[in-house]
Short mmCIF file of C-alpha atoms in Angstrom, two decimals:
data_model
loop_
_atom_site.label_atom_id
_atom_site.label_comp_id
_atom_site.label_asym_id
_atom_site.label_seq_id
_atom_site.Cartn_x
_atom_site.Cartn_y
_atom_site.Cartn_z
CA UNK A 16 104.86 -18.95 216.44
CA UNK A 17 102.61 -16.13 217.85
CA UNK A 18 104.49 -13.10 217.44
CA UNK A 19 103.60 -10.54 214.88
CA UNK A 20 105.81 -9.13 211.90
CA UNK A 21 105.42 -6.12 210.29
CA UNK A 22 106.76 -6.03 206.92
CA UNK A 23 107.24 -2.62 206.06
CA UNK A 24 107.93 -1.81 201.93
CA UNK A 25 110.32 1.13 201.27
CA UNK A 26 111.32 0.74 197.89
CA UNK A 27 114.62 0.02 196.07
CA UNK A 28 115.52 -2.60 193.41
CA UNK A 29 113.80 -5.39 195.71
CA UNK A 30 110.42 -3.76 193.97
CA UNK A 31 111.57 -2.95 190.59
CA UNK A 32 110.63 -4.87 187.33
CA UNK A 33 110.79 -4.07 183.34
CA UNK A 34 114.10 -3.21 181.19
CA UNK A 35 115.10 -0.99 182.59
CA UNK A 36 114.48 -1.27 185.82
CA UNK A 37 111.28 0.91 187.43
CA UNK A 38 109.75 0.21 190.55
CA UNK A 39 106.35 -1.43 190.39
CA UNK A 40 103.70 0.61 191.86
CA UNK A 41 103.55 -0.75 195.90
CA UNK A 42 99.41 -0.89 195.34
CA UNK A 43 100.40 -3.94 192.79
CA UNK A 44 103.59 -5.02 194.68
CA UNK A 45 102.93 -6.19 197.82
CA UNK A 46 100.37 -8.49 196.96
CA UNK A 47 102.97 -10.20 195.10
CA UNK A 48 105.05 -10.25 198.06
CA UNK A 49 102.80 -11.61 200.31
CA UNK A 50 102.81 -14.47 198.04
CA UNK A 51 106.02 -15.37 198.53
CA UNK A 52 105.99 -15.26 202.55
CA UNK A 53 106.52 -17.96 204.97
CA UNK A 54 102.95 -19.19 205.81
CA UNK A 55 104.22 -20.32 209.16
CA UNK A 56 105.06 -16.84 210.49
CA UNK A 57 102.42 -14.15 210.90
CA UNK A 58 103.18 -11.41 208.70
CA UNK A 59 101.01 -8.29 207.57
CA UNK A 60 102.78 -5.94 205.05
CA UNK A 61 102.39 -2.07 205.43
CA UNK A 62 103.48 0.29 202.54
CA UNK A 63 106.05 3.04 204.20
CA UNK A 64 105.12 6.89 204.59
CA UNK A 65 108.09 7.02 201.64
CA UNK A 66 108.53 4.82 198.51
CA UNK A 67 111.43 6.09 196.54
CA UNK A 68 114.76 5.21 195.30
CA UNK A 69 117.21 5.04 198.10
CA UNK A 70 119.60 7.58 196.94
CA UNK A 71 116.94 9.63 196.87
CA UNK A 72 116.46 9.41 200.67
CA UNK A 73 117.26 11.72 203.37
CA UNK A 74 116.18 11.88 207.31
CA UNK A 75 112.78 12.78 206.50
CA UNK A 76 111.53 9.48 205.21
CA UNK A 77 113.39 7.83 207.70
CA UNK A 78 112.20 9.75 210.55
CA UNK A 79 108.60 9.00 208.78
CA UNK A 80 109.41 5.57 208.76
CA UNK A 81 110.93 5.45 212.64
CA UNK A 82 107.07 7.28 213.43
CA UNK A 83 105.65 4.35 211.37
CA UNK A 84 107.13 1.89 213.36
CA UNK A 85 106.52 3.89 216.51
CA UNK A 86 102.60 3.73 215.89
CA UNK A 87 103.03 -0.15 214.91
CA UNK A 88 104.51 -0.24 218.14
CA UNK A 89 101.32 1.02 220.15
CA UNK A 90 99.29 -1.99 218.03
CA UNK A 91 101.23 -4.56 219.66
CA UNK A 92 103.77 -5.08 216.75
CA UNK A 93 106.98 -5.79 218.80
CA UNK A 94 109.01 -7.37 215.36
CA UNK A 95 109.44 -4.91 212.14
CA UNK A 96 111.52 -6.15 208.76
CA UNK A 97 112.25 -3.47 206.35
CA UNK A 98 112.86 -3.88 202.77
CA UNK A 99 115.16 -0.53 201.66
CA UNK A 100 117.18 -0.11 198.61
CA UNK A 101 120.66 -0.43 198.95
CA UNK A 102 122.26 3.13 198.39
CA UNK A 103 121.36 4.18 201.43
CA UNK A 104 120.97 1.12 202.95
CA UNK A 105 123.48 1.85 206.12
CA UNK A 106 122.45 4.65 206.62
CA UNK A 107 118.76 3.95 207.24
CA UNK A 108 120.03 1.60 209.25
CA UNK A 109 121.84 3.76 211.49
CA UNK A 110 119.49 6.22 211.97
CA UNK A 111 116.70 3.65 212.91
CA UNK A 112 119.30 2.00 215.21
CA UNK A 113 120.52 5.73 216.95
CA UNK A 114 116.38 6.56 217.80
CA UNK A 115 115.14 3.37 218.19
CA UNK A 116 117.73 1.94 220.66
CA UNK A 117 116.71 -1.49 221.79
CA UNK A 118 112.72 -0.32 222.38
CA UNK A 119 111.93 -2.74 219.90
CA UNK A 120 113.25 -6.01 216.89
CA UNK A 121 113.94 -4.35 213.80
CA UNK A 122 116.16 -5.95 210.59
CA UNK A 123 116.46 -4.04 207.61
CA UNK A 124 117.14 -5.70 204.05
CA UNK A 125 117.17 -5.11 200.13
CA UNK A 126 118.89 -6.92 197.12
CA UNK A 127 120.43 -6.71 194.35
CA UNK A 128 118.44 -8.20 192.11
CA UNK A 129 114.52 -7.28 191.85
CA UNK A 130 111.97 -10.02 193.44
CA UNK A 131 110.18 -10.37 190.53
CA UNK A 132 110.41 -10.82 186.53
CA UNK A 133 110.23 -8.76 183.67
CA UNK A 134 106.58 -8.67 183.58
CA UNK A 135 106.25 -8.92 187.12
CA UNK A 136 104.02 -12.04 186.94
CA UNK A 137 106.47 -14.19 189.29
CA UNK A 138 109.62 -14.35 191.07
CA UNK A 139 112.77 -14.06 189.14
CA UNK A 140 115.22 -16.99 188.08
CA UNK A 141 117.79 -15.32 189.62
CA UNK A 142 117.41 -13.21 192.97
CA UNK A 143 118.95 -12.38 196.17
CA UNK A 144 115.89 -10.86 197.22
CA UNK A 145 114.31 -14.42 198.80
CA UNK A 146 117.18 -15.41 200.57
CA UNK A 147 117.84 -12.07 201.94
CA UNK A 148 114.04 -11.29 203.19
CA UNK A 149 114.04 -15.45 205.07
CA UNK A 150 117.20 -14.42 206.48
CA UNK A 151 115.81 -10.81 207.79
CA UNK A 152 112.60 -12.64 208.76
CA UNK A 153 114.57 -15.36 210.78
CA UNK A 154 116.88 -13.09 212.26
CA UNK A 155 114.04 -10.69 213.26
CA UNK A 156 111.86 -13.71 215.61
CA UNK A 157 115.21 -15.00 217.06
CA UNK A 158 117.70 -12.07 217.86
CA UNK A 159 118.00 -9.60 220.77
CA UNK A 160 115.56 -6.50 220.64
CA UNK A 161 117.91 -4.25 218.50
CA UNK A 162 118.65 -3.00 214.91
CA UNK A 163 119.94 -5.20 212.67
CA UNK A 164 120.69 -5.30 208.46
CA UNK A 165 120.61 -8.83 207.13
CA UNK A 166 122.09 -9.02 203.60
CA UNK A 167 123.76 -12.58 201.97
CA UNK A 168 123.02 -14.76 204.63
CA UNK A 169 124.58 -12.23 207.32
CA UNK A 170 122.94 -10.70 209.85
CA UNK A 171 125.21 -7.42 211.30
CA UNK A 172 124.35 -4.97 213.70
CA UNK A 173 123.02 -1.93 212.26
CA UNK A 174 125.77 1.60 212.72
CA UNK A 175 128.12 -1.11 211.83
CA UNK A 176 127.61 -1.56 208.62
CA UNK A 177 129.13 -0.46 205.44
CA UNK A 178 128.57 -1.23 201.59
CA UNK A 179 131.71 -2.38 200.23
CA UNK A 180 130.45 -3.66 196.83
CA UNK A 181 128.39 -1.82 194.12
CA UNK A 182 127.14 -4.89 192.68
CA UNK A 183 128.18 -8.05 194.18
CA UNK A 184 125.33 -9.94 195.90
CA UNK A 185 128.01 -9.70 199.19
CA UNK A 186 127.87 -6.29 199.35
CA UNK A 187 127.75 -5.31 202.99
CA UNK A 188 130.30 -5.62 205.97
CA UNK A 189 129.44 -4.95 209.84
CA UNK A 190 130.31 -6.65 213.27
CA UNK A 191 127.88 -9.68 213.19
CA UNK A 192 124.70 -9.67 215.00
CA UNK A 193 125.68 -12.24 217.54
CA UNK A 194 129.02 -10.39 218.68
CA UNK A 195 128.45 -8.26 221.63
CA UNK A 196 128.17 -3.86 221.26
CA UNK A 197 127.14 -1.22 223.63
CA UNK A 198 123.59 0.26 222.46
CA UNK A 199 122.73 3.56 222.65
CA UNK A 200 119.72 3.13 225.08
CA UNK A 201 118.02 6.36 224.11
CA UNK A 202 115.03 5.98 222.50
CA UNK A 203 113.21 9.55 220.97
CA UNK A 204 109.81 9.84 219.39
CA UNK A 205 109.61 11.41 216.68
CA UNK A 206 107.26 13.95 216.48
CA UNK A 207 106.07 16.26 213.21
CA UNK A 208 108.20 19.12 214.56
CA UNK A 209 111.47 16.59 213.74
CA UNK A 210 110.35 16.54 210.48
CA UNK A 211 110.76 20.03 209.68
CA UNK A 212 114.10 20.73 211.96
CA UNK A 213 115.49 18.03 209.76
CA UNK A 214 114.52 19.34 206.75
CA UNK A 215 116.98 22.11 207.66
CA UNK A 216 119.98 20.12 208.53
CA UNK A 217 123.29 20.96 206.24
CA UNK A 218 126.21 18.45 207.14
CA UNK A 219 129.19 18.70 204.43
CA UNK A 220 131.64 15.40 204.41
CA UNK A 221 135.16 16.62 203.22
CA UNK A 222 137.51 13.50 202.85
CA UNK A 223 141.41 14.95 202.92
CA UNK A 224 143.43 14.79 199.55
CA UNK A 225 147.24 15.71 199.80
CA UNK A 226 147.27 19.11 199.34
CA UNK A 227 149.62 22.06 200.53
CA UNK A 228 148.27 23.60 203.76
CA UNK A 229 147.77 27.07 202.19
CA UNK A 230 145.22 25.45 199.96
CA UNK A 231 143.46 23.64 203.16
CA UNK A 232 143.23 27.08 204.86
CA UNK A 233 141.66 28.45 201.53
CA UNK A 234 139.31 26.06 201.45
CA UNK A 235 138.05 26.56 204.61
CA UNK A 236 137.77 30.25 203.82
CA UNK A 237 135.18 28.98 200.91
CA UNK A 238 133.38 26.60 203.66
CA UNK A 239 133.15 29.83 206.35
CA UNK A 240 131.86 32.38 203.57
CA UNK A 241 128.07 30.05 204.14
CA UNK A 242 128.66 27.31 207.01
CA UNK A 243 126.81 24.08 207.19
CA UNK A 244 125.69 22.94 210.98
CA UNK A 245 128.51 20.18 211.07
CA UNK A 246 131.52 20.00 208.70
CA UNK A 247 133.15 16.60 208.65
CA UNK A 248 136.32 16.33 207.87
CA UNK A 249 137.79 12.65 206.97
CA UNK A 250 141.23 12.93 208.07
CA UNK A 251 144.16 10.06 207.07
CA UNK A 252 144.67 6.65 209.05
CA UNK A 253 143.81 6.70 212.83
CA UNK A 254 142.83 10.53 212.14
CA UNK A 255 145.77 12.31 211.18
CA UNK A 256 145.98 15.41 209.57
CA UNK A 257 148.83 18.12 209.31
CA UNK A 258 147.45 21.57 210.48
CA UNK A 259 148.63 25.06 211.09
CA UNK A 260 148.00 27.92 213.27
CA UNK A 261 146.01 29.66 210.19
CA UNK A 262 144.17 26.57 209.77
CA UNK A 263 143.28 26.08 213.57
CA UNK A 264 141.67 29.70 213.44
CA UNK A 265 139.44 29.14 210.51
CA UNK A 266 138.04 26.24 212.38
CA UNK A 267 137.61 28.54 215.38
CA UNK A 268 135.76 30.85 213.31
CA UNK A 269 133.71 28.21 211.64
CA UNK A 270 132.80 27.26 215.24
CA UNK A 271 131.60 30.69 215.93
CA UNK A 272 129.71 31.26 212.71
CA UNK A 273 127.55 28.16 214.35
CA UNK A 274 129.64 25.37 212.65
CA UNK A 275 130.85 22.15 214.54
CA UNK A 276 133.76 20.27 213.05
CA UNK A 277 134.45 16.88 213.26
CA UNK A 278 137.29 15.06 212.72
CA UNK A 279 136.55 11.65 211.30
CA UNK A 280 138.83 9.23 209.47
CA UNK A 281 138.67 8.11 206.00
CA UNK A 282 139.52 4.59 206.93
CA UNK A 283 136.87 2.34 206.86
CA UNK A 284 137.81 -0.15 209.76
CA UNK A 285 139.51 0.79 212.86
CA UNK A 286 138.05 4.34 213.96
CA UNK A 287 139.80 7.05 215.53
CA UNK A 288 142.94 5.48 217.89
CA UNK A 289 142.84 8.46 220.21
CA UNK A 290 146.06 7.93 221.54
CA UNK A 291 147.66 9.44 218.51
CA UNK A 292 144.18 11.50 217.33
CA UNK A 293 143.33 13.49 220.25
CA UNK A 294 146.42 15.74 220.36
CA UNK A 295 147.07 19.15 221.35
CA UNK A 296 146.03 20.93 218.09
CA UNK A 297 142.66 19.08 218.95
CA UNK A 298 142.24 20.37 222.61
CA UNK A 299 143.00 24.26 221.20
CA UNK A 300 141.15 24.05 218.69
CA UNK A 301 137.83 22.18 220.48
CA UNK A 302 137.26 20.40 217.60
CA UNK A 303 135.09 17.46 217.91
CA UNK A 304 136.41 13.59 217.32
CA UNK A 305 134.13 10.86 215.89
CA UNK A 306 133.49 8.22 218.40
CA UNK A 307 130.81 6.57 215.94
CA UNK A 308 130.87 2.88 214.43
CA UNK A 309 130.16 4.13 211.05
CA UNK A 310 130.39 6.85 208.54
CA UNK A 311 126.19 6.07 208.25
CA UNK A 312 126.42 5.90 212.50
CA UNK A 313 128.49 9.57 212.01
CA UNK A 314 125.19 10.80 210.08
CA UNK A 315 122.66 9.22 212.41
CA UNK A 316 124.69 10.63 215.58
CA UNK A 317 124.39 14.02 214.08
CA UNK A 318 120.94 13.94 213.00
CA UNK A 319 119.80 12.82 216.59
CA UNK A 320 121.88 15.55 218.28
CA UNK A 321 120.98 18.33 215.85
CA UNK A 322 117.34 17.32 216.80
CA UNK A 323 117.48 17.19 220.43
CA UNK A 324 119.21 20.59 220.79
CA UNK A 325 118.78 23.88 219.31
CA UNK A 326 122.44 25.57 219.38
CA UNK A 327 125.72 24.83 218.40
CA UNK A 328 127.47 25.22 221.81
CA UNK A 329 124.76 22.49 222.60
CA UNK A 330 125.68 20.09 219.63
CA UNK A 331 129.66 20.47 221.69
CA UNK A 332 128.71 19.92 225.31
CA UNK A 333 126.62 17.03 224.45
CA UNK A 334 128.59 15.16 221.84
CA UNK A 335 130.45 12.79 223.81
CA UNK A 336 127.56 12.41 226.25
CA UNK A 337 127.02 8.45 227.35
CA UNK A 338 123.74 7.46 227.61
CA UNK A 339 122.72 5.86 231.43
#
């Protein structure tokens, strides 16, 4: 086996030791981890640009971490596993998935449960965190180039995926690596100037609650008085929602105040049926509709598109765009 890993270290309870848990400081870490590696595969372990707990993380340290990988790239590293807490687990993995396209063999992973003991001297009694990193390593040497998350001895493709358990060591759902799914194909480098643009992005994700449309057009009013770029809003089933001439005009304004809307479902599974979605309310009022695999794949889609154009009318002409 010839081909190089790079194990990149980004945190989360896969690092954390004591009671309670802290994360062990990544100096004092990852030589612990290498201990634990398969000596048959070549591995070296890199520490990322950002070390933090996952809820903590937004697209700057993941547009570090895409850069990271992106320089690995130009030193002949062709296979990257990354080890992310869980919280944010999809989402990283959509993001790398949306700007890395297939350029390169990527599988993210965390646990549950921390690597290591109390003290930190060895590996814990009980741990996902072994099982999970063989099956992220095995997945990474043997699978299409692509993003992947492996978690519980699944391996799923990456703006798929979806935490459906807060604690359970099967805590992650996603169409399975070996099914086939169209790619987005465009790759971008990220450069520094990313890092700033995304520093400015404002998305607001409204999920619908049964109230009277009166109070929905209120509402609104609140969201117009200081727009984000994108306002999401999570409609009911196949993307239903009940709307009214008032309401249509408040997204109109939102629009021209610089504000796209998008009109996602709360659903999990299934998407957007746009046979029943896309109606005429939707064609007035130029809304956009979420074609993405994911609520995380919703983020990453935005964050890509907000960073490859400047203005808003932009963001609409080239949301539905197909790569070639």
């Amino acid at each position: 086996m010839n081909k190089k890993i790079a194990l990149i270290y980004m945190g989360g309870t896969f690092g954390c030791v004591g009671e309670p848990l802290a994360p062990m400081p990544e100096a004092e870490f990852l030589p612990r981890l290498q201990r634990i590696l398969p000596t048959h595969l070549k591995i070296e372990c890199f520490k990322a640009p950002s070390i933090k707990d996952s809820s903590a993380c937004t697209a700057l340290d993941w547009l570090k971490l895409i850069q990271q990988i992106q320089s690995l790239q130009l030193q002949n590293f062709q296979h990257f596993v990354v080890i992310h807490g869980t919280d944010t687990l999809s989402y990283a993995a959509a993001t790398l998935s949306r700007f890395l396209a297939e350029s390169c063999h990527v599988v993210l992973t965390g646990s549950q449960y921390p690597l290591l003991n109390l003290s930190g001297e060895n590996t814990r009694e009980f741990t996902d965190a072994i099982d999970n990193l063989n099956t992220a390593l095995e997945a990474v040497i043997n699978l299409p180039v692509g993003v992947y998350l492996a978690f519980f001895h699944q391996v799923m493709h990456a703006r798929t995926v979806l935490k459906t358990h807060s604690t359970a060591l099967d805590a992650f759902k996603g169409q399975k690596a070996d099914q086939e799914m169209n790619i987005d194909s465009q790759v971008i480098n990220v450069q520094l100037s990313h890092f700033e643009k995304a520093k400015t992005l404002n998305i607001i994700n409204w999920m619908m609650l049964p109230i009277e449309q009166e109070q929905l057009a209120s509402n609104l009013d609140l969201i117009l008085s200081k727009p984000p770029h994108f306002l999401i809003i999570q409609a009911y089933g196949v993307g239903n929602l009940a709307v009214n001439d008032q309401i249509i005009e408040k997204i109109k304004a939102l629009q021209l105040n610089n504000c796209q809307v998008i009109l996602a479902t709360q659903v999990p599974l299934g998407g957007i049926d746009q046979r029943y979605a896309v109606s005429q309310w939707i064609k007035d009022s130029k809304i956009l509709v979420s074609d993405a695999l994911s609520q995380a794949d919703l983020y990453a889609k935005i964050l890509k598109i907000y960073l490859q154009y400047p203005t808003s009318e932009q963001w609409h002409d080239h949301w539905y765009d197909r790569p070639e």
